mmCIF file of C-alpha atoms in Angstrom:
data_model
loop_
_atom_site.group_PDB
_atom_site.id
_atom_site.type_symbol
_atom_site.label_atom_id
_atom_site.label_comp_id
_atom_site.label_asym_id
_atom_site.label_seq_id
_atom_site.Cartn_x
_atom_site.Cartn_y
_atom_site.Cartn_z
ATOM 1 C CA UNK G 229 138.874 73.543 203.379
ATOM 2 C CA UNK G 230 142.068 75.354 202.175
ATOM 3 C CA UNK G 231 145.411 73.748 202.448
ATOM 4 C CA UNK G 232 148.537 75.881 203.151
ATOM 5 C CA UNK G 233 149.093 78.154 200.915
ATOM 6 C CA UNK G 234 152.504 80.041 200.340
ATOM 7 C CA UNK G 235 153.500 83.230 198.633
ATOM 8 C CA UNK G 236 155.042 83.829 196.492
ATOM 9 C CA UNK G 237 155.500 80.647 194.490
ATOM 10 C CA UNK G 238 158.658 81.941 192.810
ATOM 11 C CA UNK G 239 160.876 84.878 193.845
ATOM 12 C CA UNK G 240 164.416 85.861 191.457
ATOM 13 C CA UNK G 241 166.041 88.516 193.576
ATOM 14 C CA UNK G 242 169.657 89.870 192.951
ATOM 15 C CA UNK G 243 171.957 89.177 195.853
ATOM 16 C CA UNK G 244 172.130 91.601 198.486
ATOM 17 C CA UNK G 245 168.343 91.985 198.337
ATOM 18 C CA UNK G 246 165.566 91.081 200.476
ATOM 19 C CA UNK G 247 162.669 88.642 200.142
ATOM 20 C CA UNK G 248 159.977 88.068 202.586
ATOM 21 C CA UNK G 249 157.952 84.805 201.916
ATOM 22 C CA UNK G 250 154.238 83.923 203.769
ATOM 23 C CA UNK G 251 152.918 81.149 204.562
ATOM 24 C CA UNK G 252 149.216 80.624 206.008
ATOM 25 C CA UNK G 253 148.776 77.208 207.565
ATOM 26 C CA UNK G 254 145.473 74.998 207.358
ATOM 27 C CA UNK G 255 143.509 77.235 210.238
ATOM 28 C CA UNK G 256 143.601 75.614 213.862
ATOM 29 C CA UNK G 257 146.920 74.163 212.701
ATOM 30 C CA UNK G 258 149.323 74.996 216.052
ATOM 31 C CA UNK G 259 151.986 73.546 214.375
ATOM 32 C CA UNK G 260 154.001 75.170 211.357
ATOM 33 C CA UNK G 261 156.938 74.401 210.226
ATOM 34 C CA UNK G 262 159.423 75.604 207.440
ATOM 35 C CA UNK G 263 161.957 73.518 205.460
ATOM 36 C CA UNK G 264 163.805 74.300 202.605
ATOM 37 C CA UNK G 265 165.185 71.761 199.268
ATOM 38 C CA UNK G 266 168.106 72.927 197.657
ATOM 39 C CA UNK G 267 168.194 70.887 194.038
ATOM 40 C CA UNK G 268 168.310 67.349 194.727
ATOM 41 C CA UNK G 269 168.912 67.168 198.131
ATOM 42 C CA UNK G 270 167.029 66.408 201.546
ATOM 43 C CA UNK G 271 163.895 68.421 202.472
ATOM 44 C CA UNK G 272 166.216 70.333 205.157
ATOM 45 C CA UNK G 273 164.102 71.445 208.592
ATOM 46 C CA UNK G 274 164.372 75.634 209.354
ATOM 47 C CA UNK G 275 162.403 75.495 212.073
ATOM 48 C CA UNK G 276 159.021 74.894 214.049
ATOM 49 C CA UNK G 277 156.290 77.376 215.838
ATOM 50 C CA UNK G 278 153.696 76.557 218.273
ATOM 51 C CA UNK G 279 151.092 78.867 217.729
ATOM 52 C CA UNK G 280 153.237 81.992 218.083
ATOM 53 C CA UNK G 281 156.137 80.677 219.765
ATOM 54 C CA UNK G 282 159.188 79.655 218.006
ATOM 55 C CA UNK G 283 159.802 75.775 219.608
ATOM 56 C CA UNK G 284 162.997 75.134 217.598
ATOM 57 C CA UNK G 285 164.828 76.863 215.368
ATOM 58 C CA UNK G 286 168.066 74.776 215.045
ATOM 59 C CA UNK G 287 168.022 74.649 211.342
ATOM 60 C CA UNK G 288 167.831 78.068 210.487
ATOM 61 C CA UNK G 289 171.019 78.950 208.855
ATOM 62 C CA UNK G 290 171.951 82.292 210.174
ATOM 63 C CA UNK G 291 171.034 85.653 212.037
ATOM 64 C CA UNK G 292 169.976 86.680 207.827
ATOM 65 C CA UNK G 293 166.756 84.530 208.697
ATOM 66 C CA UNK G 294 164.133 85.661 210.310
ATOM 67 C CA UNK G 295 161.098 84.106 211.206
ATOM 68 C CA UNK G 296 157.830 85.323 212.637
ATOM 69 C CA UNK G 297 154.035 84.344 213.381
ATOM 70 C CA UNK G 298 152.443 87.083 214.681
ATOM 71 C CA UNK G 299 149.239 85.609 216.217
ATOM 72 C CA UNK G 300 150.187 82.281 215.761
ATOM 73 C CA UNK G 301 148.377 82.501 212.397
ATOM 74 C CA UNK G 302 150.209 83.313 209.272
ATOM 75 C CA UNK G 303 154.065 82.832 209.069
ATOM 76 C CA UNK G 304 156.874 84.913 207.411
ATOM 77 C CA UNK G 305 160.354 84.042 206.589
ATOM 78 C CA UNK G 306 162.707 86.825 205.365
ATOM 79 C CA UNK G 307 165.942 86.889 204.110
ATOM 80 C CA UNK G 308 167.677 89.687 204.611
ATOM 81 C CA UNK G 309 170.462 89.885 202.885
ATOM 82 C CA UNK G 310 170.414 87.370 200.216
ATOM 83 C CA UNK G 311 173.433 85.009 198.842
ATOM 84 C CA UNK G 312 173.694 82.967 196.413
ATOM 85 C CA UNK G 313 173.252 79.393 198.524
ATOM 86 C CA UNK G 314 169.797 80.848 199.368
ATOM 87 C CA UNK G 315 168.094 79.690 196.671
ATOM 88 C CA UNK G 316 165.804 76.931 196.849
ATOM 89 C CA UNK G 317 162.526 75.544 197.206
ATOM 90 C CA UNK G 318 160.828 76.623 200.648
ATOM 91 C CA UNK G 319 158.369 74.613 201.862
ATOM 92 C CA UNK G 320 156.190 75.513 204.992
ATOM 93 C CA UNK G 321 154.119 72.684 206.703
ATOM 94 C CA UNK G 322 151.439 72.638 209.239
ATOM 95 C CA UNK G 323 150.162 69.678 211.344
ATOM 96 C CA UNK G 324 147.229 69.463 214.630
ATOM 97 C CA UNK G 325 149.590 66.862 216.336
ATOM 98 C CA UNK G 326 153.263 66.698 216.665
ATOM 99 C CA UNK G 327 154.346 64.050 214.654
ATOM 100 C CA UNK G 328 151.540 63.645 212.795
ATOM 101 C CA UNK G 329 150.786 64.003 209.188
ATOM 102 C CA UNK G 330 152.593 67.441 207.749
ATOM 103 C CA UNK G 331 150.030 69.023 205.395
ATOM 104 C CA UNK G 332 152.605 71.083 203.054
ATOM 105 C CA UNK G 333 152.282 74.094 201.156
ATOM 106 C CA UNK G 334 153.381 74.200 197.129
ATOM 107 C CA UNK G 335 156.564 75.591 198.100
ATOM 108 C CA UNK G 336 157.840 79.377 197.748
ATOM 109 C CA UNK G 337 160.837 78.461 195.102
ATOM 110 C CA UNK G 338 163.986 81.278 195.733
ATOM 111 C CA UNK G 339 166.074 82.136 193.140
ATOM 112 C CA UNK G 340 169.302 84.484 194.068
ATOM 113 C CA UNK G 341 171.393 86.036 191.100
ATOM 114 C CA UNK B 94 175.160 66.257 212.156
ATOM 115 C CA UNK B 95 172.101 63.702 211.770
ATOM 116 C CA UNK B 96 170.447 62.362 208.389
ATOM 117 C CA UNK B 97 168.116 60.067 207.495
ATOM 118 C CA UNK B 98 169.694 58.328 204.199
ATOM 119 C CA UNK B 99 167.749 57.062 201.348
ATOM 120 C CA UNK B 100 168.585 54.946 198.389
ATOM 121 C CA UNK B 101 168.182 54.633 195.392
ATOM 122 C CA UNK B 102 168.307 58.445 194.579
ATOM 123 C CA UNK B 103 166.914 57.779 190.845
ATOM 124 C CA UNK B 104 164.664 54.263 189.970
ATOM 125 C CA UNK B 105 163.428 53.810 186.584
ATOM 126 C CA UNK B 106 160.819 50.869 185.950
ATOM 127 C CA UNK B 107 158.476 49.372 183.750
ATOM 128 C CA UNK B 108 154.770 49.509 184.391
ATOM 129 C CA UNK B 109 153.730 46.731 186.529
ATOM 130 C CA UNK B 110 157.601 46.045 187.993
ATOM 131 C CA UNK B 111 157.536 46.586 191.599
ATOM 132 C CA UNK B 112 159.613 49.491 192.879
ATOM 133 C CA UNK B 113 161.384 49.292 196.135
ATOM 134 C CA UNK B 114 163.217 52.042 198.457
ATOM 135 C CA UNK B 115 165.257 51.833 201.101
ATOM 136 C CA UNK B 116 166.156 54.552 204.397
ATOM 137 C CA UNK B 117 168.316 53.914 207.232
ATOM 138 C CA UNK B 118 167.604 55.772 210.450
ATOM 139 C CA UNK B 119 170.352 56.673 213.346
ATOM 140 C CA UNK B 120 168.560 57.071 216.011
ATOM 141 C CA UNK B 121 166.942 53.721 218.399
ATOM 142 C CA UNK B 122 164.285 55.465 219.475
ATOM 143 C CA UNK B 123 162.640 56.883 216.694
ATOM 144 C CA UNK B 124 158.856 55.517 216.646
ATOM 145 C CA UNK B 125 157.372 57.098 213.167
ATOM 146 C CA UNK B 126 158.447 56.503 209.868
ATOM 147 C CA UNK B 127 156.198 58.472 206.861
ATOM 148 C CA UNK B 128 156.486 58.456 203.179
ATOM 149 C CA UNK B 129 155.755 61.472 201.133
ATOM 150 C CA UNK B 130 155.172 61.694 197.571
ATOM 151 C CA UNK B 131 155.899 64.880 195.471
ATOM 152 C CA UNK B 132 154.528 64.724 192.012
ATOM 153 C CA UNK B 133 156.364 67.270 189.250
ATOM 154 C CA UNK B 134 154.654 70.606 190.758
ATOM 155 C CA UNK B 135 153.282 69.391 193.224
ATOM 156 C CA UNK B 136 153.260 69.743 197.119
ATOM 157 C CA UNK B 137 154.847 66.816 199.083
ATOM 158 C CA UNK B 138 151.991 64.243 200.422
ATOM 159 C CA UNK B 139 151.601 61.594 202.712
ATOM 160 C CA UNK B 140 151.213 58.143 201.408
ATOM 161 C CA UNK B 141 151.803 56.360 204.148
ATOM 162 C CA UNK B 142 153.265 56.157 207.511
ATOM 163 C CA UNK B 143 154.302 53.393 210.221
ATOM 164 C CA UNK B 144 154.487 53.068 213.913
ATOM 165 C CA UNK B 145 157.429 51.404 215.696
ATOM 166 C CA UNK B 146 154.783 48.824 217.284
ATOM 167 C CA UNK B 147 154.478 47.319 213.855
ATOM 168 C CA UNK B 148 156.729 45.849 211.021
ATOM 169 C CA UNK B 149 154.303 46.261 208.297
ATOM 170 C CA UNK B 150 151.601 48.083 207.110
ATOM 171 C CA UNK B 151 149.679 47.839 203.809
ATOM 172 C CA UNK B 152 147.549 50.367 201.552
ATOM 173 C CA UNK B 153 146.619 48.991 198.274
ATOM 174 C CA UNK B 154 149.518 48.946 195.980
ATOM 175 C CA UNK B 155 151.705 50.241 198.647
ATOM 176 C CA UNK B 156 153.313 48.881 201.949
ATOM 177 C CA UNK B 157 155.642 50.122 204.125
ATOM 178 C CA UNK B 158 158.221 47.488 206.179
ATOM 179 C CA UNK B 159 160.383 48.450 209.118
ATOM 180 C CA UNK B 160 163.053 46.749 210.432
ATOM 181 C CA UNK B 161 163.849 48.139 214.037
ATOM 182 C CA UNK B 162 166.919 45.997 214.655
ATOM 183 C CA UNK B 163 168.893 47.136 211.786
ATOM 184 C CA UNK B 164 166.858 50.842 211.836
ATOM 185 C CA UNK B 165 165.759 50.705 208.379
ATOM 186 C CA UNK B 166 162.684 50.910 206.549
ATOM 187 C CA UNK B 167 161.317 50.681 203.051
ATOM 188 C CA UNK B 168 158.549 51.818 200.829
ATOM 189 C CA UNK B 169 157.243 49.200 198.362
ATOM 190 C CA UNK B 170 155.257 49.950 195.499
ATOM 191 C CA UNK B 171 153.487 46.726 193.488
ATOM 192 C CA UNK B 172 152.201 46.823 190.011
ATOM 193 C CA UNK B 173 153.634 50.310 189.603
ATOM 194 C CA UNK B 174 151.848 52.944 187.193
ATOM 195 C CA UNK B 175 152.617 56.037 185.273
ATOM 196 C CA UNK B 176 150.915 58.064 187.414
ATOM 197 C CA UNK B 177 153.355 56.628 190.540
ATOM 198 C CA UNK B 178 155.971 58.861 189.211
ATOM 199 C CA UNK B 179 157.265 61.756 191.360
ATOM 200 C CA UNK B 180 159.653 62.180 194.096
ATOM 201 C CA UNK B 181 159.269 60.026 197.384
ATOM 202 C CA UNK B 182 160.589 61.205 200.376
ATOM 203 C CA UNK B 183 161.076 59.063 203.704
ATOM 204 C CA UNK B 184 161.278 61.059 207.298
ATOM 205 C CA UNK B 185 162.080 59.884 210.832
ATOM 206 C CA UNK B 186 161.754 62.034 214.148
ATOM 207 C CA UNK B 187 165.211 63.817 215.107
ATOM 208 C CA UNK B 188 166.844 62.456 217.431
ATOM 209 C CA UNK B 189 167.540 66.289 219.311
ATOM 210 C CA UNK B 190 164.171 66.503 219.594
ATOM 211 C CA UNK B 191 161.406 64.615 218.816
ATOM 212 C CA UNK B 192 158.749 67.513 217.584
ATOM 213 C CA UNK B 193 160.609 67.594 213.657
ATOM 214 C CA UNK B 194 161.105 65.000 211.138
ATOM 215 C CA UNK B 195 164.232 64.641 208.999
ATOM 216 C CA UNK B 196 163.799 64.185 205.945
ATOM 217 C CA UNK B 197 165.792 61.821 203.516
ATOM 218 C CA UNK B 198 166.704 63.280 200.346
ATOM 219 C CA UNK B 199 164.722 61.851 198.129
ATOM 220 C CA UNK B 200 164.161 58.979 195.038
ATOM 221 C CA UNK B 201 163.134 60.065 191.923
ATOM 222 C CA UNK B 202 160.891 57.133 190.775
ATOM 223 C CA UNK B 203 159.876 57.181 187.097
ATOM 224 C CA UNK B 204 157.214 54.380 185.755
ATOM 225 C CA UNK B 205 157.736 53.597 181.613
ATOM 226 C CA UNK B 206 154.856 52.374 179.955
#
């Protein structure tokens, strides 16, 4: 069975620019989540879908994030525009049960110049 | 805002020292603790996890102990190996709403031979 996969696994865009990243969650997986790492700090929480529905979004920065699931399958998390303190390592995560074991992607890793 | 803090943020050992590593929760309510491990590369895993019905729980060479009074709990790794080097990560539920964990921000554990 496939695990999560993200795309891309590393993205250098100049600031200003835009940068979609996807994630497609292990399949019957309601749950997805995305987080981001900036260098050597927590694993920081975006936000969390059910199926198609967005069930929290608390940690998403700002109105230049924007999340979607269209069919409560695949995920995609754009930036639009990009700054500097973007950059980091995004992870997306999906899990059957709340609370239960987060099956994580390898991480889309964001560079902005 | 809340955090889940975790010390030490680097541990260096010899092979076959144990390792040990602490995180302090805020929140009296939380009932799941897990452990992930990120190798260089790597996605974050679970290890191992623990219920709030139980101050202990063993797998091999690793165990996990919570203490709920003084809302901490730590990862312990025994006999410790090369190949137990990477980046562990403890999580607890948030307190604003129990469907996300917080993650602390991470030990990096490295195992000399």
């Amino acid at each position: 069975e496939a695990g999560v996969t993200q795309f891309p696994s590393h993205s250098v865009i100049e600031k200003g620019q835009t940068v979609t990243l996807r994630c497609d969650p292990i399949s019957g997986h309601d749950n997805l989540y995305w987080y981001r790492r900036v260098m050597g700090k927590e694993i920081k929480f975006l936000l969390h879908f059910v199926k198609e529905s967005k069930q929290d979004e608390s940690g998403m920065p700002n109105n230049r994030f924007l999340a979607e699931r269209t069919g409560g399958t695949y995920s995609t998390l754009k930036v639009q525009p990009a700054e500097l303190e973007d950059s980091g390592v995004y992870f997306c995560a999906s899990s059957q049960d709340l609370l239960g074991e987060l099956f994580f992607g390898e991480g889309s890793r964001l560079t902005v110049l | 805002g809340e955090n889940v803090e975790q010390h030490p943020s680097t541990l260096s050992v010899q092979e076959g020292d144990s390792a040990v590593i602490k995180c302090t929760y805020s929140d009296s309510a939380s009932n799941y603790f897990p452990w992930y491990k990120q190798e260089l590369g790597k996605r974050p895993q679970l290890i191992i996890d623990i219920r709030s019905n139980v101050g202990e729980k063993k797998d091999q060479r690793i165990a996990v102990t919570l203490n709920k009074t003084a809302k901490h709990f730590s990862l312990h790794i025994t006999e410790t190996q090369p190949e137990d080097s990477a980046v562990y990560f403890c999580a607890a539920p948030s307190k604003k709403g129990y469907n996300k964990l917080i993650f602390g921000a991470g030990t990096r554990l490295a195992v000399h031979p």
